[in-house]
Amino acid sequence: MPTSTKKFAPGHYFTLVGDRNTVFNEIAGEPRIRGGMERINWKTLEPTKGNYNWSAVESLASTYHSKGLTFSPFIQIKAFQGSVVPAYLKTAAYDGGVIPLDAPTNDPDGADGENLKCWNPAVRAAWKAFMQAMAAEFDTDPRIYCIHLNENSFGKVKTPLTTAQKTAWLDGWREMVRDAQAAWPNTVIVAKINNHMDIEEWPAQAEASGHGIGSPDLYLDADNLETNGTYDTFRDNVDPTTGGNVLFSQMECNPENYRNSNHY
């Protein structure tokens, strides 16, 4: 659980999909909904190296606050389509900074995506500086509830990663999550866990560092999530009746569940 100094307000929180005002109207007067989350690209907040622009966070925090809600930024370091990381990271000093991703299967003719080279120490140092700068601005701001980070999956890489690269990426990302939580002593960082290669590493780190965990995706026909230990890992470490002591953010309930169960 987060320490007593951290913001901690259990309740229902939504991820914005669609028109913001429509959602606000739909949830008006529902006391169980305490806030929402929206995605913001890293490059939006750091257009050039060391030069930060917090206007997107400030604007959304104010908008949510005016509705009696808290705001939780989802900081994107990976995108299935398009670019989300600062341009300076894509230089030789950072070994190109990103792993190119193919366009997703559901939009094969669309734009390609990118993921961060978390194994690169210079990339991790840039992330640490960014998190420290953002926390200096918002860590004690009551309008900001928690900070969400991308899931620990590689994406549809153009060039297959070696086992060593996968391990180094996962090790690097766990370090980046630890650095993020260290920068935000009053605000919970939520790392989303969808990659099962290192799922058993996360609960102990989360408890030691004080960060939360979120996801995995929920699919009614994904039996492997039960058999590979994913659900057991979350149950054992989140449920206090089984000795769990880790803050859990949310499960990702995907629209495929409705289609697969004929609920249209």
Short mmCIF file of N, CA and C in Angstrom, two decimals, residues 15-161:
data_model
loop_
_atom_site.label_atom_id
_atom_site.label_comp_id
_atom_site.label_asym_id
_atom_site.label_seq_id
_atom_site.Cartn_x
_atom_site.Cartn_y
_atom_site.Cartn_z
N THR A 15 -10.83 5.82 -18.04
CA THR A 15 -9.92 6.22 -19.10
C THR A 15 -10.76 6.87 -20.18
N LEU A 16 -10.43 8.09 -20.54
CA LEU A 16 -11.26 8.81 -21.50
C LEU A 16 -11.16 8.19 -22.88
N VAL A 17 -12.29 7.82 -23.42
CA VAL A 17 -12.43 7.38 -24.81
C VAL A 17 -13.61 8.13 -25.39
N GLY A 18 -13.37 8.93 -26.41
CA GLY A 18 -14.45 9.70 -26.99
C GLY A 18 -14.43 11.14 -26.52
N ASP A 19 -15.60 11.76 -26.60
CA ASP A 19 -15.71 13.18 -26.30
C ASP A 19 -15.71 13.42 -24.79
N ARG A 20 -14.86 14.31 -24.32
CA ARG A 20 -14.71 14.54 -22.89
C ARG A 20 -15.99 15.09 -22.27
N ASN A 21 -16.62 16.08 -22.89
CA ASN A 21 -17.82 16.67 -22.32
C ASN A 21 -18.97 15.68 -22.25
N THR A 22 -19.05 14.80 -23.25
CA THR A 22 -20.08 13.76 -23.21
C THR A 22 -19.90 12.86 -22.00
N VAL A 23 -18.65 12.48 -21.76
CA VAL A 23 -18.36 11.62 -20.61
C VAL A 23 -18.68 12.35 -19.31
N PHE A 24 -18.28 13.61 -19.22
CA PHE A 24 -18.58 14.38 -18.01
C PHE A 24 -20.08 14.44 -17.75
N ASN A 25 -20.86 14.62 -18.80
CA ASN A 25 -22.32 14.67 -18.64
C ASN A 25 -22.88 13.32 -18.19
N GLU A 26 -22.29 12.24 -18.71
CA GLU A 26 -22.79 10.91 -18.39
C GLU A 26 -22.51 10.54 -16.92
N ILE A 27 -21.41 11.03 -16.37
CA ILE A 27 -21.06 10.64 -15.01
C ILE A 27 -21.44 11.68 -13.98
N ALA A 28 -22.03 12.78 -14.41
CA ALA A 28 -22.40 13.84 -13.46
C ALA A 28 -23.31 13.29 -12.36
N GLY A 29 -22.97 13.58 -11.13
CA GLY A 29 -23.78 13.13 -10.02
C GLY A 29 -23.50 11.73 -9.55
N GLU A 30 -22.50 11.07 -10.15
CA GLU A 30 -22.15 9.71 -9.73
C GLU A 30 -20.98 9.80 -8.74
N PRO A 31 -21.23 9.68 -7.45
CA PRO A 31 -20.18 9.93 -6.44
C PRO A 31 -19.07 8.89 -6.43
N ARG A 32 -19.32 7.71 -6.98
CA ARG A 32 -18.29 6.67 -6.94
C ARG A 32 -17.16 6.93 -7.93
N ILE A 33 -17.42 7.77 -8.95
CA ILE A 33 -16.38 8.10 -9.93
C ILE A 33 -15.62 9.31 -9.42
N ARG A 34 -14.32 9.11 -9.18
CA ARG A 34 -13.53 10.13 -8.51
C ARG A 34 -12.55 10.85 -9.43
N GLY A 35 -12.37 10.32 -10.65
CA GLY A 35 -11.43 10.99 -11.55
C GLY A 35 -11.28 10.24 -12.85
N GLY A 36 -10.40 10.75 -13.72
CA GLY A 36 -10.19 10.14 -15.02
C GLY A 36 -8.74 10.22 -15.45
N MET A 37 -8.44 9.48 -16.50
CA MET A 37 -7.09 9.40 -17.04
C MET A 37 -7.12 9.72 -18.53
N GLU A 38 -6.13 10.48 -19.00
CA GLU A 38 -5.96 10.74 -20.42
C GLU A 38 -4.48 10.61 -20.78
N ARG A 39 -4.24 10.22 -22.03
CA ARG A 39 -2.87 10.02 -22.51
C ARG A 39 -2.24 11.34 -22.95
N ILE A 40 -0.98 11.51 -22.58
CA ILE A 40 -0.18 12.65 -23.04
C ILE A 40 1.18 12.12 -23.47
N ASN A 41 1.62 12.49 -24.66
CA ASN A 41 2.92 12.04 -25.16
C ASN A 41 4.06 12.72 -24.41
N TRP A 42 5.13 11.99 -24.21
CA TRP A 42 6.32 12.57 -23.59
C TRP A 42 6.78 13.79 -24.37
N LYS A 43 6.78 13.70 -25.70
CA LYS A 43 7.31 14.80 -26.50
C LYS A 43 6.47 16.07 -26.37
N THR A 44 5.20 15.92 -26.03
CA THR A 44 4.35 17.10 -25.81
C THR A 44 4.83 17.90 -24.59
N LEU A 45 5.32 17.19 -23.60
CA LEU A 45 5.73 17.82 -22.35
C LEU A 45 7.20 18.23 -22.35
N GLU A 46 7.99 17.63 -23.25
CA GLU A 46 9.40 18.02 -23.38
C GLU A 46 9.72 18.17 -24.87
N PRO A 47 9.32 19.28 -25.46
CA PRO A 47 9.50 19.47 -26.91
C PRO A 47 10.97 19.43 -27.33
N THR A 48 11.86 20.01 -26.52
CA THR A 48 13.30 19.95 -26.76
C THR A 48 13.97 19.59 -25.44
N LYS A 49 15.21 19.13 -25.52
CA LYS A 49 15.88 18.60 -24.34
C LYS A 49 15.92 19.61 -23.20
N GLY A 50 15.37 19.21 -22.08
CA GLY A 50 15.41 20.03 -20.88
C GLY A 50 14.49 21.22 -20.87
N ASN A 51 13.71 21.39 -21.91
CA ASN A 51 12.75 22.49 -21.99
C ASN A 51 11.34 21.91 -21.90
N TYR A 52 10.67 22.17 -20.79
CA TYR A 52 9.42 21.51 -20.50
C TYR A 52 8.23 22.44 -20.72
N ASN A 53 7.13 21.83 -21.14
CA ASN A 53 5.89 22.57 -21.37
C ASN A 53 4.77 21.80 -20.68
N TRP A 54 4.34 22.31 -19.55
CA TRP A 54 3.34 21.61 -18.74
C TRP A 54 1.92 22.05 -19.04
N SER A 55 1.71 22.83 -20.09
CA SER A 55 0.38 23.40 -20.32
C SER A 55 -0.69 22.34 -20.54
N ALA A 56 -0.34 21.23 -21.18
CA ALA A 56 -1.35 20.18 -21.41
C ALA A 56 -1.81 19.59 -20.09
N VAL A 57 -0.89 19.33 -19.18
CA VAL A 57 -1.25 18.78 -17.87
C VAL A 57 -2.05 19.81 -17.07
N GLU A 58 -1.58 21.04 -17.08
CA GLU A 58 -2.26 22.10 -16.33
C GLU A 58 -3.69 22.29 -16.81
N SER A 59 -3.86 22.31 -18.13
CA SER A 59 -5.20 22.51 -18.69
C SER A 59 -6.15 21.39 -18.31
N LEU A 60 -5.68 20.13 -18.44
CA LEU A 60 -6.55 19.01 -18.12
C LEU A 60 -6.81 18.91 -16.62
N ALA A 61 -5.80 19.19 -15.81
CA ALA A 61 -6.02 19.17 -14.36
C ALA A 61 -7.08 20.18 -13.96
N SER A 62 -7.02 21.36 -14.56
CA SER A 62 -8.02 22.39 -14.25
C SER A 62 -9.41 22.00 -14.73
N THR A 63 -9.47 21.39 -15.93
CA THR A 63 -10.76 20.97 -16.48
C THR A 63 -11.41 19.92 -15.59
N TYR A 64 -10.65 18.90 -15.20
CA TYR A 64 -11.20 17.85 -14.35
C TYR A 64 -11.58 18.42 -12.97
N HIS A 65 -10.73 19.28 -12.44
CA HIS A 65 -11.00 19.86 -11.12
C HIS A 65 -12.32 20.65 -11.13
N SER A 66 -12.60 21.32 -12.25
CA SER A 66 -13.83 22.10 -12.34
C SER A 66 -15.08 21.22 -12.29
N LYS A 67 -14.88 19.91 -12.56
CA LYS A 67 -15.99 18.96 -12.50
C LYS A 67 -15.97 18.15 -11.21
N GLY A 68 -15.10 18.55 -10.27
CA GLY A 68 -15.01 17.83 -9.01
C GLY A 68 -14.28 16.51 -9.12
N LEU A 69 -13.41 16.38 -10.14
CA LEU A 69 -12.69 15.14 -10.40
C LEU A 69 -11.18 15.38 -10.33
N THR A 70 -10.43 14.32 -10.04
CA THR A 70 -8.98 14.39 -10.15
C THR A 70 -8.56 13.95 -11.55
N PHE A 71 -7.35 14.32 -11.92
CA PHE A 71 -6.82 13.96 -13.24
C PHE A 71 -5.56 13.14 -13.06
N SER A 72 -5.45 12.05 -13.84
CA SER A 72 -4.27 11.20 -13.83
C SER A 72 -3.68 11.14 -15.23
N PRO A 73 -2.52 11.77 -15.45
CA PRO A 73 -1.89 11.71 -16.77
C PRO A 73 -1.34 10.31 -17.06
N PHE A 74 -1.53 9.85 -18.27
CA PHE A 74 -0.90 8.63 -18.77
C PHE A 74 0.23 9.10 -19.69
N ILE A 75 1.48 8.93 -19.25
CA ILE A 75 2.63 9.42 -20.00
C ILE A 75 3.07 8.35 -20.99
N GLN A 76 2.95 8.64 -22.27
CA GLN A 76 3.26 7.65 -23.29
C GLN A 76 4.72 7.69 -23.70
N ILE A 77 5.36 6.52 -23.57
CA ILE A 77 6.72 6.33 -24.11
C ILE A 77 6.68 5.33 -25.27
N LYS A 78 5.49 4.82 -25.55
CA LYS A 78 5.31 3.86 -26.63
C LYS A 78 4.00 4.16 -27.33
N ALA A 79 3.99 3.98 -28.66
CA ALA A 79 2.75 4.14 -29.42
C ALA A 79 2.71 3.10 -30.51
N PHE A 80 1.56 2.46 -30.67
CA PHE A 80 1.40 1.50 -31.77
C PHE A 80 1.44 2.21 -33.11
N GLN A 81 1.06 3.49 -33.11
CA GLN A 81 1.11 4.30 -34.32
C GLN A 81 1.57 5.71 -33.95
N GLY A 82 2.44 6.28 -34.79
CA GLY A 82 2.88 7.64 -34.57
C GLY A 82 4.08 7.73 -33.65
N SER A 83 4.48 8.97 -33.37
CA SER A 83 5.65 9.24 -32.55
C SER A 83 5.24 9.90 -31.25
N VAL A 84 5.83 9.48 -30.14
CA VAL A 84 5.45 10.02 -28.83
C VAL A 84 6.63 10.51 -28.00
N VAL A 85 7.87 10.19 -28.41
CA VAL A 85 9.03 10.57 -27.59
C VAL A 85 9.71 11.80 -28.20
N PRO A 86 10.42 12.59 -27.38
CA PRO A 86 11.10 13.78 -27.90
C PRO A 86 12.07 13.47 -29.01
N ALA A 87 12.17 14.39 -29.96
CA ALA A 87 13.03 14.18 -31.13
C ALA A 87 14.49 14.03 -30.74
N TYR A 88 14.92 14.71 -29.68
CA TYR A 88 16.34 14.65 -29.33
C TYR A 88 16.79 13.25 -28.93
N LEU A 89 15.82 12.42 -28.49
CA LEU A 89 16.17 11.04 -28.11
C LEU A 89 16.48 10.17 -29.32
N LYS A 90 16.09 10.62 -30.49
CA LYS A 90 16.29 9.81 -31.71
C LYS A 90 17.61 10.11 -32.39
N THR A 91 18.57 10.62 -31.65
CA THR A 91 19.88 10.96 -32.18
C THR A 91 20.90 9.91 -31.77
N ALA A 92 22.10 10.03 -32.32
CA ALA A 92 23.15 9.05 -32.07
C ALA A 92 23.55 8.99 -30.60
N ALA A 93 23.42 10.11 -29.90
CA ALA A 93 23.79 10.13 -28.48
C ALA A 93 22.95 9.16 -27.66
N TYR A 94 21.78 8.80 -28.19
CA TYR A 94 20.88 7.88 -27.49
C TYR A 94 20.68 6.59 -28.30
N ASP A 95 21.61 6.33 -29.22
CA ASP A 95 21.52 5.15 -30.09
C ASP A 95 20.18 5.09 -30.81
N GLY A 96 19.70 6.24 -31.25
CA GLY A 96 18.43 6.30 -31.97
C GLY A 96 17.22 6.35 -31.07
N GLY A 97 17.37 5.97 -29.81
CA GLY A 97 16.35 6.17 -28.80
C GLY A 97 15.13 5.27 -28.84
N VAL A 98 14.71 4.82 -30.02
CA VAL A 98 13.45 4.08 -30.11
C VAL A 98 13.61 2.79 -30.90
N ILE A 99 12.69 1.88 -30.64
CA ILE A 99 12.57 0.62 -31.39
C ILE A 99 11.42 0.80 -32.38
N PRO A 100 11.66 0.74 -33.68
CA PRO A 100 10.57 0.91 -34.65
C PRO A 100 9.55 -0.22 -34.56
N LEU A 101 8.28 0.14 -34.63
CA LEU A 101 7.19 -0.83 -34.60
C LEU A 101 6.42 -0.79 -35.91
N ASP A 102 5.98 -1.96 -36.36
CA ASP A 102 5.10 -2.02 -37.52
C ASP A 102 3.71 -1.51 -37.17
N ALA A 103 3.00 -1.06 -38.17
CA ALA A 103 1.61 -0.66 -37.97
C ALA A 103 0.82 -1.84 -37.39
N PRO A 104 -0.15 -1.58 -36.54
CA PRO A 104 -0.90 -2.67 -35.92
C PRO A 104 -1.69 -3.49 -36.93
N THR A 105 -2.00 -4.70 -36.54
CA THR A 105 -2.70 -5.63 -37.43
C THR A 105 -4.04 -5.07 -37.88
N ASN A 106 -4.73 -4.34 -37.01
CA ASN A 106 -6.05 -3.83 -37.38
C ASN A 106 -5.99 -2.59 -38.26
N ASP A 107 -4.76 -2.09 -38.54
CA ASP A 107 -4.60 -0.95 -39.45
C ASP A 107 -3.27 -1.09 -40.19
N PRO A 108 -3.12 -2.14 -40.99
CA PRO A 108 -1.82 -2.45 -41.60
C PRO A 108 -1.29 -1.37 -42.54
N ASP A 109 -2.17 -0.56 -43.08
CA ASP A 109 -1.73 0.51 -43.99
C ASP A 109 -1.53 1.84 -43.26
N GLY A 110 -1.73 1.83 -41.96
CA GLY A 110 -1.59 3.06 -41.20
C GLY A 110 -0.14 3.35 -40.82
N ALA A 111 0.03 4.33 -39.96
CA ALA A 111 1.37 4.75 -39.55
C ALA A 111 2.03 3.70 -38.67
N ASP A 112 3.36 3.63 -38.77
CA ASP A 112 4.12 2.77 -37.88
C ASP A 112 4.18 3.41 -36.49
N GLY A 113 4.67 2.65 -35.53
CA GLY A 113 4.79 3.15 -34.17
C GLY A 113 6.22 3.07 -33.66
N GLU A 114 6.39 3.25 -32.35
CA GLU A 114 7.72 3.23 -31.76
C GLU A 114 7.62 2.88 -30.28
N ASN A 115 8.70 2.30 -29.80
CA ASN A 115 8.84 2.02 -28.38
C ASN A 115 10.21 2.53 -27.94
N LEU A 116 10.36 2.83 -26.68
CA LEU A 116 11.59 3.41 -26.17
C LEU A 116 12.65 2.32 -25.97
N LYS A 117 13.90 2.66 -26.23
CA LYS A 117 15.01 1.74 -25.96
C LYS A 117 15.36 1.83 -24.47
N CYS A 118 14.60 1.12 -23.68
CA CYS A 118 14.77 1.21 -22.23
C CYS A 118 16.10 0.63 -21.76
N TRP A 119 16.76 -0.12 -22.61
CA TRP A 119 18.05 -0.69 -22.22
C TRP A 119 19.19 0.33 -22.30
N ASN A 120 18.94 1.49 -22.89
CA ASN A 120 19.99 2.48 -23.09
C ASN A 120 20.11 3.38 -21.85
N PRO A 121 21.29 3.45 -21.22
CA PRO A 121 21.44 4.26 -20.00
C PRO A 121 21.16 5.75 -20.23
N ALA A 122 21.53 6.28 -21.40
CA ALA A 122 21.28 7.70 -21.68
C ALA A 122 19.78 7.97 -21.79
N VAL A 123 19.04 7.05 -22.37
CA VAL A 123 17.59 7.18 -22.45
C VAL A 123 16.99 7.18 -21.05
N ARG A 124 17.46 6.27 -20.22
CA ARG A 124 16.94 6.20 -18.84
C ARG A 124 17.27 7.47 -18.06
N ALA A 125 18.45 8.02 -18.29
CA ALA A 125 18.83 9.26 -17.60
C ALA A 125 17.93 10.42 -18.02
N ALA A 126 17.58 10.47 -19.31
CA ALA A 126 16.68 11.51 -19.81
C ALA A 126 15.30 11.37 -19.18
N TRP A 127 14.83 10.14 -19.07
CA TRP A 127 13.54 9.87 -18.43
C TRP A 127 13.55 10.31 -16.97
N LYS A 128 14.63 9.98 -16.26
CA LYS A 128 14.73 10.34 -14.85
C LYS A 128 14.67 11.86 -14.66
N ALA A 129 15.39 12.58 -15.52
CA ALA A 129 15.37 14.05 -15.44
C ALA A 129 13.98 14.59 -15.73
N PHE A 130 13.31 14.00 -16.71
CA PHE A 130 11.95 14.42 -17.07
C PHE A 130 10.98 14.18 -15.92
N MET A 131 11.05 13.01 -15.31
CA MET A 131 10.17 12.71 -14.19
C MET A 131 10.42 13.64 -13.01
N GLN A 132 11.68 13.93 -12.73
CA GLN A 132 12.00 14.84 -11.63
C GLN A 132 11.45 16.25 -11.90
N ALA A 133 11.57 16.70 -13.13
CA ALA A 133 11.06 18.04 -13.48
C ALA A 133 9.54 18.09 -13.38
N MET A 134 8.87 17.06 -13.86
CA MET A 134 7.41 17.04 -13.81
C MET A 134 6.92 16.95 -12.37
N ALA A 135 7.61 16.13 -11.56
CA ALA A 135 7.21 16.00 -10.16
C ALA A 135 7.40 17.30 -9.40
N ALA A 136 8.45 18.05 -9.72
CA ALA A 136 8.67 19.33 -9.06
C ALA A 136 7.50 20.28 -9.30
N GLU A 137 6.83 20.10 -10.43
CA GLU A 137 5.70 20.95 -10.79
C GLU A 137 4.38 20.46 -10.20
N PHE A 138 4.19 19.13 -10.12
CA PHE A 138 2.85 18.61 -9.83
C PHE A 138 2.75 17.61 -8.67
N ASP A 139 3.85 17.20 -8.06
CA ASP A 139 3.77 16.13 -7.08
C ASP A 139 2.84 16.45 -5.92
N THR A 140 2.84 17.69 -5.47
CA THR A 140 1.97 18.06 -4.33
C THR A 140 0.64 18.67 -4.77
N ASP A 141 0.37 18.66 -6.07
CA ASP A 141 -0.86 19.23 -6.59
C ASP A 141 -2.02 18.27 -6.33
N PRO A 142 -3.01 18.63 -5.55
CA PRO A 142 -4.11 17.71 -5.24
C PRO A 142 -4.99 17.39 -6.45
N ARG A 143 -4.88 18.16 -7.52
CA ARG A 143 -5.68 17.87 -8.72
C ARG A 143 -5.15 16.65 -9.46
N ILE A 144 -3.86 16.32 -9.26
CA ILE A 144 -3.22 15.18 -9.91
C ILE A 144 -3.25 14.01 -8.94
N TYR A 145 -3.92 12.92 -9.35
CA TYR A 145 -4.07 11.80 -8.42
C TYR A 145 -2.92 10.80 -8.54
N CYS A 146 -2.69 10.27 -9.74
CA CYS A 146 -1.58 9.34 -9.94
C CYS A 146 -1.06 9.49 -11.36
N ILE A 147 0.08 8.87 -11.62
CA ILE A 147 0.73 8.92 -12.94
C ILE A 147 0.73 7.51 -13.51
N HIS A 148 0.14 7.34 -14.68
CA HIS A 148 0.11 6.04 -15.34
C HIS A 148 1.20 5.96 -16.40
N LEU A 149 1.79 4.77 -16.52
CA LEU A 149 2.84 4.53 -17.49
C LEU A 149 2.46 3.37 -18.40
N ASN A 150 3.10 3.32 -19.57
CA ASN A 150 2.80 2.28 -20.55
C ASN A 150 2.99 0.88 -19.98
N GLU A 151 2.29 -0.08 -20.60
CA GLU A 151 2.46 -1.47 -20.22
C GLU A 151 3.85 -1.96 -20.62
N ASN A 152 4.31 -3.00 -19.94
CA ASN A 152 5.67 -3.51 -20.17
C ASN A 152 5.69 -4.53 -21.30
N SER A 153 5.24 -4.12 -22.47
CA SER A 153 5.27 -4.99 -23.64
C SER A 153 6.06 -4.30 -24.75
N PHE A 154 6.61 -5.10 -25.64
CA PHE A 154 7.52 -4.57 -26.65
C PHE A 154 6.80 -3.97 -27.85
N GLY A 155 5.63 -4.46 -28.17
CA GLY A 155 4.95 -4.02 -29.38
C GLY A 155 5.33 -4.90 -30.56
N LYS A 156 4.78 -4.57 -31.72
CA LYS A 156 5.01 -5.33 -32.94
C LYS A 156 6.29 -4.84 -33.62
N VAL A 157 7.42 -5.30 -33.12
CA VAL A 157 8.71 -4.77 -33.55
C VAL A 157 9.01 -5.14 -35.00
N LYS A 158 9.65 -4.20 -35.71
CA LYS A 158 10.00 -4.47 -37.10
C LYS A 158 11.11 -5.51 -37.20
N THR A 159 12.09 -5.41 -36.33
CA THR A 159 13.18 -6.36 -36.28
C THR A 159 13.10 -7.12 -34.97
N PRO A 160 12.96 -8.44 -35.03
CA PRO A 160 12.78 -9.21 -33.78
C PRO A 160 13.89 -8.92 -32.78
N LEU A 161 13.49 -8.78 -31.52
CA LEU A 161 14.46 -8.57 -30.46
C LEU A 161 15.07 -9.90 -30.02
#
